[in-house]
Amino acid sequence: MSRLSIIIVVIVAALSLTPALSDELCNPRDKKALLQFKKDLGNPTTLSSWLPNTDCCNPEWDGVLCDTDNKTYRVNQLYLTNLNLSKPYPIPSSVSRLPYLNLLYLTTTPNLLGQIPSSIVNLTKLHYLYITRTSLSGQIPQFLSHMKTIVTFDLSYNNLSGTLPPSLSSLPNLQGLAFDGNRITGPIPDSYGSFSHKFTSLTLSRNRLTGEIPATLADLNLTFVDLSLNKLEGDASVLFGSDKNTQEINLAKNLLEFDFGNVKLSKDLESLDIRNNRVYGTLPKGLTALKYLSRFNVSYNNLCGEIPQGGNLQRFGASSYAHNKCLCGSPLPSCT
Ligand SMILES: *[C@@H]1O[C@H](CO)[C@@H](O)[C@H](O)[C@H]1NC(C)=O
Ligand SMILES: *[C@@H]1O[C@H](CO)[C@@H](O)[C@H](O)[C@H]1NC(C)=O
Ligand SMILES: *[C@@H]1O[C@H](CO)[C@@H](O)[C@H](O)[C@H]1NC(C)=O
Ligand SMILES: *[C@@H]1O[C@H](CO)[C@@H](O)[C@H](O)[C@H]1NC(C)=O
Ligand SMILES: *[C@@H]1O[C@H](CO)[C@@H](O)[C@H](O)[C@H]1NC(C)=O
């Protein structure tokens, strides 16, 4: 055998002995961080597919996605749900050692507790942060406002307390905030009227928010807003506007008090719920022109006058109008 063929035989033999290593797309630093993350959570059975001798970019690694579009094969998305942790753990800071992460989805894991780790500010490519249905507590941290790439923050249904950080409005790419189902107190900051024009979705329901809805929120063009089940007072008419593209407004179960007769309605409205407040005045005639309106409830307020006849308004049952001061006409009894 020539020297060359000996070298080839040796190379071929080496390749066939280590197929997993030679074919592996996973970046070794990402794999190391993922295995550390698994260990930091007490090696839960739900992550048993994460093994040191297999490729983390292989779909058998549950919840892990690598960037195949750009062929960098860096771990860029982590979808972790129902982790079934054997005992309580904080969110491991090892997660911040996945520098190419674009999406972090960590939900429905009651044994996750402690605070949101400050190390996540090191995820400088993160667009989507979903940490929901855990026992995470403490304040919504100020450092979230340093995460300039963020498009969506969803921290709903945790055990967060304290007040809403005003500085979040400086995030240049933010499109949606969801902090519903926590124990957040205090007012909605005035600064929330100065979110960028990309901002379209605000969900703050099921908290303990107080005070008035800031007048600055008139500057937002929200597709979706849910402030229900809080203790907000005063005027909410700033959220309405005929020049906006609002599809859903939910203000149910607050202490809001304003003249509904004066609000201007987005023609795109599909869902409007203002039940259980102190809203007064008449129902705006423009409601009959809303083609897409399919959910509607104004019950338990102080509204008065005849229910406008037409559009979809008579399709909603009497319970959508009940318990007001003096609303009348179909589907309620006639006004005479
Ligand atoms: C959750 O973990 C326990 C042990 O800690 C195990 O017995 C159980 O099968 C696991 N459940 C799931 C759905 O993985
Ligand atoms: C971010 O990463 C750097 C370098 O790895 C580290 O020194 C720093 O402590 C990290 N920041 C946080 C808040 O963890
Ligand atoms: C939420 O946090 C409070 C204290 O901050 C604690 O007493 C309570 O048990 C927590 N609830 C859950 C579901 O973790
Ligand atoms: C709201 O956004 C829509 C769609 O992006 C746009 O057509 C509309 O002009 C905006 N309205 C205002 C008041 O900014
Ligand atoms: C409207 O809200 C009231 C009060 O919460 C409720 O009893 C009723 O069932 C609701 N009706 C509809 C159609 O949602």
Short mmCIF file of C-alpha atoms and ligand atoms in Angstrom, two decimals, residues 43-47 82-87, ligand 1:
data_model
loop_
_atom_site.label_atom_id
_atom_site.label_comp_id
_atom_site.label_asym_id
_atom_site.label_seq_id
_atom_site.Cartn_x
_atom_site.Cartn_y
_atom_site.Cartn_z
CA ASN A 43 -32.24 16.64 34.98
CA PRO A 44 -36.04 16.45 34.56
CA THR A 45 -37.39 13.38 32.76
CA THR A 46 -39.03 15.70 30.22
CA LEU A 47 -35.54 16.66 28.96
CA ASN A 82 -44.70 21.26 31.30
CA LEU A 83 -41.14 20.62 32.48
CA ASN A 84 -42.29 18.46 35.40
CA LEU A 85 -39.49 19.56 37.74
CA SER A 86 -39.04 17.27 40.74
CA LYS A 87 -38.66 20.24 43.11
C1 LIG B 1 -42.82 13.63 36.19
O1 LIG B 1 -41.73 13.27 37.02
C2 LIG B 1 -41.97 12.14 37.86
C3 LIG B 1 -40.73 11.87 38.69
O2 LIG B 1 -40.13 13.04 39.12
C4 LIG B 1 -42.31 10.94 37.01
O3 LIG B 1 -42.66 9.85 37.86
C5 LIG B 1 -43.46 11.26 36.07
O4 LIG B 1 -43.67 10.16 35.21
C6 LIG B 1 -43.15 12.48 35.25
N1 LIG B 1 -44.28 12.83 34.42
C7 LIG B 1 -44.12 13.14 33.13
C8 LIG B 1 -45.38 13.51 32.41
O5 LIG B 1 -43.05 13.16 32.57
#
